[in-house]
Amino acid sequence: MALFDFKFKPGKALKKGIQYRSVWKDFEDGSSAALLSYVGDMFKCDRVIVLLRTPEDTYRCTDEWCGEGMSSVRDQLQELTWLDMMPWLDVVEDGRVTIIEDVSSIKDTNNELYLKLEKYGSKAVIMGQLSHMGEDLGFWLVVNPTLENIQNISAIFQGIFYLVGNLYHSQGTIEQLKDIGFMDKLTGAANRNALTRDIEQFRVGVPLAILFADLNGMKEINDTEGHEAGDRLLINACDAIREVFPPDSLYRIGGDEFLVILSDIDKREFDEKTLQVRESFKNREVQVAIGAVYTESYQRNFDELKSQADDLMYKDKKSSYKTFEEGEETSSRPDEVMEVYPQENGYRVIYCVPHKYEDRGGREKTGIFSVKLNSIADNQIHPSDKLKYLDFWNVSSLITNLEKRHREDAAIIKYRARTVDGFWCWVEEQITMLRRDNNKIVLISSLRDISDQREREPVSENLTSSSEDFVAQKQLYLNKKFTAQAEEWLAGRKEGENVCTIAINLGHLRLYNDTFGRNAGDQLITLATDVVSQAAFMLHGLSAYLGGDNFCVIGLAVDFKDAENLADYIRKNLRDYHMDGGFAPAVGIYTTIDRKETFATMHDRALIALSSVKDNYNEHVHVYSTEDFRTETESKRLHVQEIQLALIQNEFRCYMQPAVEVDTGKIVGAEALIRWQRGINLLRAESFIDILEESGYILSLDIKMWRRLFEWMRDSKERGITPLPCSINISHVDFHYIKVAETLIKLLNEYSIESKYLIIELSEQTYADDPENISRQVDVMRNAGIRVFMDDSGCGFDSFRMLYGTTLDGIKMNQSYLSMLPMASKAFNPVKMMLDVGRESDIPVISEGAETREQVENLKQIGCRFIQGNCYYRPMTLADYEKLLIKKGYGSLPLTV
């Protein structure tokens, strides 16, 4: 039968009597029905079905062709879970076609599939997997094909649907590229490319309205709170716009710039919506400048109209710091109200205008007041006003002065504060005092903008990125008071004395705060201040806390070894402090006998040394060398930002892959795996785990996943599910941040989970990274009843030596072993050797990654009892895993040999 004997799209006649048609071209153009129609008619089938796998790991029928007299079953084949597909998976193998010539023949062996096929009127079926480069795309099913020469027909089907898999993958890729090309990934708004495309579509001669919105304070938020906070602001701003305007009218045309474009809209309606969107921004605490332009008749003058909206937006921005609300002077109400608790050295921000001043309006609403005070002085106050500000906030003197006044009288100071738009703005700060229960003193600080009384001044800074000084200036705005003290101390030193400057960075303080809480972070700073002060005393020098994660010490050292010993002293004291944290700061050292060097140069070089070991989990102390400095690439920073955003938006998922006892087919436990739901793609851990570990964010993710898993284990038990062991992977980085054993034991107690149901998987790399520390942690876990398995055990002598020298409860055999099975000889069979290690040690060995029945049979023949791989069960969501346990009635079976 000729291919064009069918009803395809009309072909193009080029010569008389000849037409050219292509089923593949029709498919690429979106007419996949043409291909199914071709298959169905050519092979005399009753039905052809395509089931595609979705990003949510479900399956749905996307295409169906029905023969004459057959009713559609497409609606019955939507959002099928992995469990719904299990009867199909049982009979489909990768790379092969499954032929069932008589559906009734599987009634006893696979009754569930038999009932489904019978429901669809199936007497004979041919089915197979749709895939592309090993990626599972779904399944295809041909119902009631002609049985004559069915073996040869099945080979044709396999070839056809191999090409179909490639085409479906290409379609998905094209759609993704379209989304990437015309949509802003972060906010979901159309991007500048989409605007360029759409400009030609705006109707000429009808009204056109343009609203230009620019966020205020974006740079300050990124600099002080991190890019994840800036991303949240952008998303929040888009949500505010979508509350008022149609989503398809919104374009993100720059970092913090947005356009709303509406065609054929009434001016009164547009003006009302402009007021509404201002209110929407205000309700969401988003500071924004807006410019709105309207024309009764659009004449393809888009650039001119956009420029007008841009000018109006900048006028609005300039006035945004002059008024707090429409027609209301800012001096009539405070920009910030803060309570200070002198006896506790604490503070609480009651109210603050967001995104107006540098270092104010962030997420740190409570904390250590002395730290807050120094941070404001360093980053917000005009240099000429800084000493005056710090002297005014001498708490003991301030309280003495306030006690001499009437209760209503306030202490007042006026100074210049830095605004996010690059100006020094005159402000007035008033302090009043009251006493609460138990005679507790509370100072009330009220900050007001008085720029209507004194003119604002532009900020002038001269920073160069070509010198070593830029490294220090980028990480730290050095406290001028300490610089002066250090220079004075240096002036008293003798020629030839070895001066040592030490820069200390606690590392990921914000992550530490997120993980252990703000109070723990404040306590860490307090302790670090004490430890660093003691170190300065030992060096007969000075020390200072310089804001953020940073400390500095300057003193005398006999030699390099003396300085390194002191650095180890600092690290040891900080590590010993927090039993939950095990925190490991980075330390950079610079020593010199050159009396011509300034303190600023010494500190800069100590910072350069520090930068070479920051985020290095094997080396924590480094002495300055000009070869040490390396600039982090922009691409890597972008990767870290994507990870931060994914954590904020909870895009990481916990999946489970069951392990099976080969002889019985019973589930004996499952491994918890991490998947990243990145848009429409579900990414495996190996595609992102390295950047998580390098950035330190693996700790935050791991703790989230542990809590999610433990919560499910507790809740599923309460729902009547028989508990089975669950294993989790521990990164070597986790051991540098926390006491892993104690953290897990606390979590098990918190969620009321017996320790025997938890298995820890540690890789060879993890053991090799810090064997003494990790061995101690393993002993603590095993003594508490938690089992520990060696994960991804590799090949070679070192692997076997480590296995024999380590106390373990089980071994996970790496998938790479499976490729050796066909080549293994009787004299040397690494797989059998690994199984023998397990038998001799009386511990189970689980083979990971088995994909085919042939691999299962080979493993079974050499005595492998436990397998975890897609040949039995693919990774699935927690909900699907629970359904599997209920559906199959599996009970608990311990992992023993």
JSON list of N, CA and C in Angstrom, two decimals, residues 205-248:
[
{"chain": "A", "resi": 205, "resn": "GLY", "atom": "N", "xyz": [-4.31, 52.93, 14.24]},
{"chain": "A", "resi": 205, "resn": "GLY", "atom": "CA", "xyz": [-5.54, 53.70, 14.19]},
{"chain": "A", "resi": 205, "resn": "GLY", "atom": "C", "xyz": [-6.47, 53.52, 15.37]},
{"chain": "A", "resi": 206, "resn": "VAL", "atom": "N", "xyz": [-6.09, 52.66, 16.30]},
{"chain": "A", "resi": 206, "resn": "VAL", "atom": "CA", "xyz": [-6.90, 52.45, 17.51]},
{"chain": "A", "resi": 206, "resn": "VAL", "atom": "C", "xyz": [-6.10, 52.90, 18.73]},
{"chain": "A", "resi": 207, "resn": "PRO", "atom": "N", "xyz": [-6.75, 53.10, 19.89]},
{"chain": "A", "resi": 207, "resn": "PRO", "atom": "CA", "xyz": [-6.03, 53.55, 21.07]},
{"chain": "A", "resi": 207, "resn": "PRO", "atom": "C", "xyz": [-4.95, 52.55, 21.50]},
{"chain": "A", "resi": 208, "resn": "LEU", "atom": "N", "xyz": [-3.86, 53.07, 22.05]},
{"chain": "A", "resi": 208, "resn": "LEU", "atom": "CA", "xyz": [-2.79, 52.25, 22.60]},
{"chain": "A", "resi": 208, "resn": "LEU", "atom": "C", "xyz": [-2.31, 52.90, 23.90]},
{"chain": "A", "resi": 209, "resn": "ALA", "atom": "N", "xyz": [-2.18, 52.08, 24.95]},
{"chain": "A", "resi": 209, "resn": "ALA", "atom": "CA", "xyz": [-1.74, 52.56, 26.26]},
{"chain": "A", "resi": 209, "resn": "ALA", "atom": "C", "xyz": [-0.47, 51.82, 26.66]},
{"chain": "A", "resi": 210, "resn": "ILE", "atom": "N", "xyz": [0.50, 52.57, 27.22]},
{"chain": "A", "resi": 210, "resn": "ILE", "atom": "CA", "xyz": [1.76, 51.98, 27.68]},
{"chain": "A", "resi": 210, "resn": "ILE", "atom": "C", "xyz": [2.00, 52.42, 29.12]},
{"chain": "A", "resi": 211, "resn": "LEU", "atom": "N", "xyz": [2.25, 51.45, 29.98]},
{"chain": "A", "resi": 211, "resn": "LEU", "atom": "CA", "xyz": [2.64, 51.74, 31.36]},
{"chain": "A", "resi": 211, "resn": "LEU", "atom": "C", "xyz": [4.05, 51.22, 31.58]},
{"chain": "A", "resi": 212, "resn": "PHE", "atom": "N", "xyz": [4.95, 52.10, 32.00]},
{"chain": "A", "resi": 212, "resn": "PHE", "atom": "CA", "xyz": [6.36, 51.77, 32.24]},
{"chain": "A", "resi": 212, "resn": "PHE", "atom": "C", "xyz": [6.56, 51.72, 33.76]},
{"chain": "A", "resi": 213, "resn": "ALA", "atom": "N", "xyz": [7.00, 50.58, 34.30]},
{"chain": "A", "resi": 213, "resn": "ALA", "atom": "CA", "xyz": [7.23, 50.42, 35.74]},
{"chain": "A", "resi": 213, "resn": "ALA", "atom": "C", "xyz": [8.68, 50.04, 36.00]},
{"chain": "A", "resi": 214, "resn": "ASP", "atom": "N", "xyz": [9.30, 50.74, 36.94]},
{"chain": "A", "resi": 214, "resn": "ASP", "atom": "CA", "xyz": [10.70, 50.48, 37.31]},
{"chain": "A", "resi": 214, "resn": "ASP", "atom": "C", "xyz": [10.77, 50.33, 38.83]},
{"chain": "A", "resi": 215, "resn": "LEU", "atom": "N", "xyz": [11.32, 49.20, 39.30]},
{"chain": "A", "resi": 215, "resn": "LEU", "atom": "CA", "xyz": [11.37, 48.94, 40.74]},
{"chain": "A", "resi": 215, "resn": "LEU", "atom": "C", "xyz": [12.45, 49.79, 41.40]},
{"chain": "A", "resi": 216, "resn": "ASN", "atom": "N", "xyz": [12.14, 50.33, 42.56]},
{"chain": "A", "resi": 216, "resn": "ASN", "atom": "CA", "xyz": [13.11, 51.10, 43.33]},
{"chain": "A", "resi": 216, "resn": "ASN", "atom": "C", "xyz": [13.84, 50.18, 44.31]},
{"chain": "A", "resi": 217, "resn": "GLY", "atom": "N", "xyz": [15.14, 50.39, 44.47]},
{"chain": "A", "resi": 217, "resn": "GLY", "atom": "CA", "xyz": [15.89, 49.69, 45.51]},
{"chain": "A", "resi": 217, "resn": "GLY", "atom": "C", "xyz": [16.32, 48.29, 45.14]},
{"chain": "A", "resi": 218, "resn": "MET", "atom": "N", "xyz": [16.27, 47.94, 43.85]},
{"chain": "A", "resi": 218, "resn": "MET", "atom": "CA", "xyz": [16.61, 46.57, 43.46]},
{"chain": "A", "resi": 218, "resn": "MET", "atom": "C", "xyz": [18.07, 46.25, 43.78]},
{"chain": "A", "resi": 219, "resn": "LYS", "atom": "N", "xyz": [18.96, 47.18, 43.48]},
{"chain": "A", "resi": 219, "resn": "LYS", "atom": "CA", "xyz": [20.38, 46.93, 43.71]},
{"chain": "A", "resi": 219, "resn": "LYS", "atom": "C", "xyz": [20.66, 46.74, 45.20]},
{"chain": "A", "resi": 220, "resn": "GLU", "atom": "N", "xyz": [20.03, 47.57, 46.03]},
{"chain": "A", "resi": 220, "resn": "GLU", "atom": "CA", "xyz": [20.26, 47.46, 47.48]},
{"chain": "A", "resi": 220, "resn": "GLU", "atom": "C", "xyz": [19.83, 46.11, 48.01]},
{"chain": "A", "resi": 221, "resn": "ILE", "atom": "N", "xyz": [18.70, 45.62, 47.51]},
{"chain": "A", "resi": 221, "resn": "ILE", "atom": "CA", "xyz": [18.21, 44.32, 47.97]},
{"chain": "A", "resi": 221, "resn": "ILE", "atom": "C", "xyz": [19.17, 43.21, 47.55]},
{"chain": "A", "resi": 222, "resn": "ASN", "atom": "N", "xyz": [19.61, 43.24, 46.29]},
{"chain": "A", "resi": 222, "resn": "ASN", "atom": "CA", "xyz": [20.56, 42.23, 45.83]},
{"chain": "A", "resi": 222, "resn": "ASN", "atom": "C", "xyz": [21.85, 42.26, 46.63]},
{"chain": "A", "resi": 223, "resn": "ASP", "atom": "N", "xyz": [22.33, 43.48, 46.95]},
{"chain": "A", "resi": 223, "resn": "ASP", "atom": "CA", "xyz": [23.60, 43.62, 47.66]},
{"chain": "A", "resi": 223, "resn": "ASP", "atom": "C", "xyz": [23.50, 43.23, 49.12]},
{"chain": "A", "resi": 224, "resn": "THR", "atom": "N", "xyz": [22.38, 43.55, 49.77]},
{"chain": "A", "resi": 224, "resn": "THR", "atom": "CA", "xyz": [22.27, 43.35, 51.22]},
{"chain": "A", "resi": 224, "resn": "THR", "atom": "C", "xyz": [21.56, 42.07, 51.60]},
{"chain": "A", "resi": 225, "resn": "GLU", "atom": "N", "xyz": [20.60, 41.64, 50.79]},
{"chain": "A", "resi": 225, "resn": "GLU", "atom": "CA", "xyz": [19.81, 40.46, 51.16]},
{"chain": "A", "resi": 225, "resn": "GLU", "atom": "C", "xyz": [20.07, 39.27, 50.24]},
{"chain": "A", "resi": 226, "resn": "GLY", "atom": "N", "xyz": [20.78, 39.50, 49.16]},
{"chain": "A", "resi": 226, "resn": "GLY", "atom": "CA", "xyz": [21.07, 38.41, 48.25]},
{"chain": "A", "resi": 226, "resn": "GLY", "atom": "C", "xyz": [20.14, 38.42, 47.04]},
{"chain": "A", "resi": 227, "resn": "HIS", "atom": "N", "xyz": [20.59, 37.76, 45.97]},
{"chain": "A", "resi": 227, "resn": "HIS", "atom": "CA", "xyz": [19.82, 37.76, 44.72]},
{"chain": "A", "resi": 227, "resn": "HIS", "atom": "C", "xyz": [18.51, 37.00, 44.85]},
{"chain": "A", "resi": 228, "resn": "GLU", "atom": "N", "xyz": [18.45, 36.03, 45.79]},
{"chain": "A", "resi": 228, "resn": "GLU", "atom": "CA", "xyz": [17.17, 35.33, 45.95]},
{"chain": "A", "resi": 228, "resn": "GLU", "atom": "C", "xyz": [16.08, 36.28, 46.44]},
{"chain": "A", "resi": 229, "resn": "ALA", "atom": "N", "xyz": [16.46, 37.26, 47.31]},
{"chain": "A", "resi": 229, "resn": "ALA", "atom": "CA", "xyz": [15.49, 38.26, 47.77]},
{"chain": "A", "resi": 229, "resn": "ALA", "atom": "C", "xyz": [15.09, 39.16, 46.61]},
{"chain": "A", "resi": 230, "resn": "GLY", "atom": "N", "xyz": [16.07, 39.52, 45.76]},
{"chain": "A", "resi": 230, "resn": "GLY", "atom": "CA", "xyz": [15.75, 40.32, 44.58]},
{"chain": "A", "resi": 230, "resn": "GLY", "atom": "C", "xyz": [14.82, 39.59, 43.64]},
{"chain": "A", "resi": 231, "resn": "ASP", "atom": "N", "xyz": [15.04, 38.28, 43.48]},
{"chain": "A", "resi": 231, "resn": "ASP", "atom": "CA", "xyz": [14.14, 37.49, 42.63]},
{"chain": "A", "resi": 231, "resn": "ASP", "atom": "C", "xyz": [12.73, 37.46, 43.19]},
{"chain": "A", "resi": 232, "resn": "ARG", "atom": "N", "xyz": [12.62, 37.34, 44.52]},
{"chain": "A", "resi": 232, "resn": "ARG", "atom": "CA", "xyz": [11.29, 37.35, 45.13]},
{"chain": "A", "resi": 232, "resn": "ARG", "atom": "C", "xyz": [10.58, 38.67, 44.87]},
{"chain": "A", "resi": 233, "resn": "LEU", "atom": "N", "xyz": [11.34, 39.78, 44.93]},
{"chain": "A", "resi": 233, "resn": "LEU", "atom": "CA", "xyz": [10.76, 41.09, 44.67]},
{"chain": "A", "resi": 233, "resn": "LEU", "atom": "C", "xyz": [10.24, 41.18, 43.24]},
{"chain": "A", "resi": 234, "resn": "LEU", "atom": "N", "xyz": [11.02, 40.68, 42.27]},
{"chain": "A", "resi": 234, "resn": "LEU", "atom": "CA", "xyz": [10.59, 40.72, 40.87]},
{"chain": "A", "resi": 234, "resn": "LEU", "atom": "C", "xyz": [9.31, 39.91, 40.66]},
{"chain": "A", "resi": 235, "resn": "ILE", "atom": "N", "xyz": [9.25, 38.75, 41.26]},
{"chain": "A", "resi": 235, "resn": "ILE", "atom": "CA", "xyz": [8.05, 37.91, 41.13]},
{"chain": "A", "resi": 235, "resn": "ILE", "atom": "C", "xyz": [6.86, 38.58, 41.78]},
{"chain": "A", "resi": 236, "resn": "ASN", "atom": "N", "xyz": [7.08, 39.17, 42.96]},
{"chain": "A", "resi": 236, "resn": "ASN", "atom": "CA", "xyz": [6.01, 39.88, 43.67]},
{"chain": "A", "resi": 236, "resn": "ASN", "atom": "C", "xyz": [5.50, 41.05, 42.84]},
{"chain": "A", "resi": 237, "resn": "ALA", "atom": "N", "xyz": [6.42, 41.78, 42.19]},
{"chain": "A", "resi": 237, "resn": "ALA", "atom": "CA", "xyz": [6.02, 42.91, 41.36]},
{"chain": "A", "resi": 237, "resn": "ALA", "atom": "C", "xyz": [5.16, 42.45, 40.18]},
{"chain": "A", "resi": 238, "resn": "CYS", "atom": "N", "xyz": [5.56, 41.35, 39.55]},
{"chain": "A", "resi": 238, "resn": "CYS", "atom": "CA", "xyz": [4.76, 40.83, 38.42]},
{"chain": "A", "resi": 238, "resn": "CYS", "atom": "C", "xyz": [3.37, 40.40, 38.88]},
{"chain": "A", "resi": 239, "resn": "ASP", "atom": "N", "xyz": [3.31, 39.78, 40.05]},
{"chain": "A", "resi": 239, "resn": "ASP", "atom": "CA", "xyz": [2.00, 39.38, 40.59]},
{"chain": "A", "resi": 239, "resn": "ASP", "atom": "C", "xyz": [1.12, 40.61, 40.83]},
{"chain": "A", "resi": 240, "resn": "ALA", "atom": "N", "xyz": [1.73, 41.71, 41.30]},
{"chain": "A", "resi": 240, "resn": "ALA", "atom": "CA", "xyz": [0.97, 42.94, 41.53]},
{"chain": "A", "resi": 240, "resn": "ALA", "atom": "C", "xyz": [0.40, 43.47, 40.22]},
{"chain": "A", "resi": 241, "resn": "ILE", "atom": "N", "xyz": [1.19, 43.40, 39.15]},
{"chain": "A", "resi": 241, "resn": "ILE", "atom": "CA", "xyz": [0.71, 43.88, 37.84]},
{"chain": "A", "resi": 241, "resn": "ILE", "atom": "C", "xyz": [-0.40, 42.97, 37.32]},
{"chain": "A", "resi": 242, "resn": "ARG", "atom": "N", "xyz": [-0.22, 41.67, 37.47]},
{"chain": "A", "resi": 242, "resn": "ARG", "atom": "CA", "xyz": [-1.22, 40.72, 36.95]},
{"chain": "A", "resi": 242, "resn": "ARG", "atom": "C", "xyz": [-2.54, 40.79, 37.69]},
{"chain": "A", "resi": 243, "resn": "GLU", "atom": "N", "xyz": [-2.53, 41.33, 38.90]},
{"chain": "A", "resi": 243, "resn": "GLU", "atom": "CA", "xyz": [-3.79, 41.52, 39.62]},
{"chain": "A", "resi": 243, "resn": "GLU", "atom": "C", "xyz": [-4.69, 42.52, 38.91]},
{"chain": "A", "resi": 244, "resn": "VAL", "atom": "N", "xyz": [-4.10, 43.40, 38.11]},
{"chain": "A", "resi": 244, "resn": "VAL", "atom": "CA", "xyz": [-4.85, 44.50, 37.50]},
{"chain": "A", "resi": 244, "resn": "VAL", "atom": "C", "xyz": [-4.93, 44.36, 35.98]},
{"chain": "A", "resi": 245, "resn": "PHE", "atom": "N", "xyz": [-3.81, 44.00, 35.36]},
{"chain": "A", "resi": 245, "resn": "PHE", "atom": "CA", "xyz": [-3.75, 43.94, 33.90]},
{"chain": "A", "resi": 245, "resn": "PHE", "atom": "C", "xyz": [-3.72, 42.49, 33.40]},
{"chain": "A", "resi": 246, "resn": "PRO", "atom": "N", "xyz": [-4.17, 42.27, 32.16]},
{"chain": "A", "resi": 246, "resn": "PRO", "atom": "CA", "xyz": [-4.11, 40.91, 31.60]},
{"chain": "A", "resi": 246, "resn": "PRO", "atom": "C", "xyz": [-2.66, 40.40, 31.57]},
{"chain": "A", "resi": 247, "resn": "PRO", "atom": "N", "xyz": [-2.44, 39.14, 31.93]},
{"chain": "A", "resi": 247, "resn": "PRO", "atom": "CA", "xyz": [-1.06, 38.61, 31.96]},
{"chain": "A", "resi": 247, "resn": "PRO", "atom": "C", "xyz": [-0.32, 38.74, 30.64]},
{"chain": "A", "resi": 248, "resn": "ASP", "atom": "N", "xyz": [-1.05, 38.60, 29.50]},
{"chain": "A", "resi": 248, "resn": "ASP", "atom": "CA", "xyz": [-0.36, 38.65, 28.21]},
{"chain": "A", "resi": 248, "resn": "ASP", "atom": "C", "xyz": [0.01, 40.07, 27.79]}
]
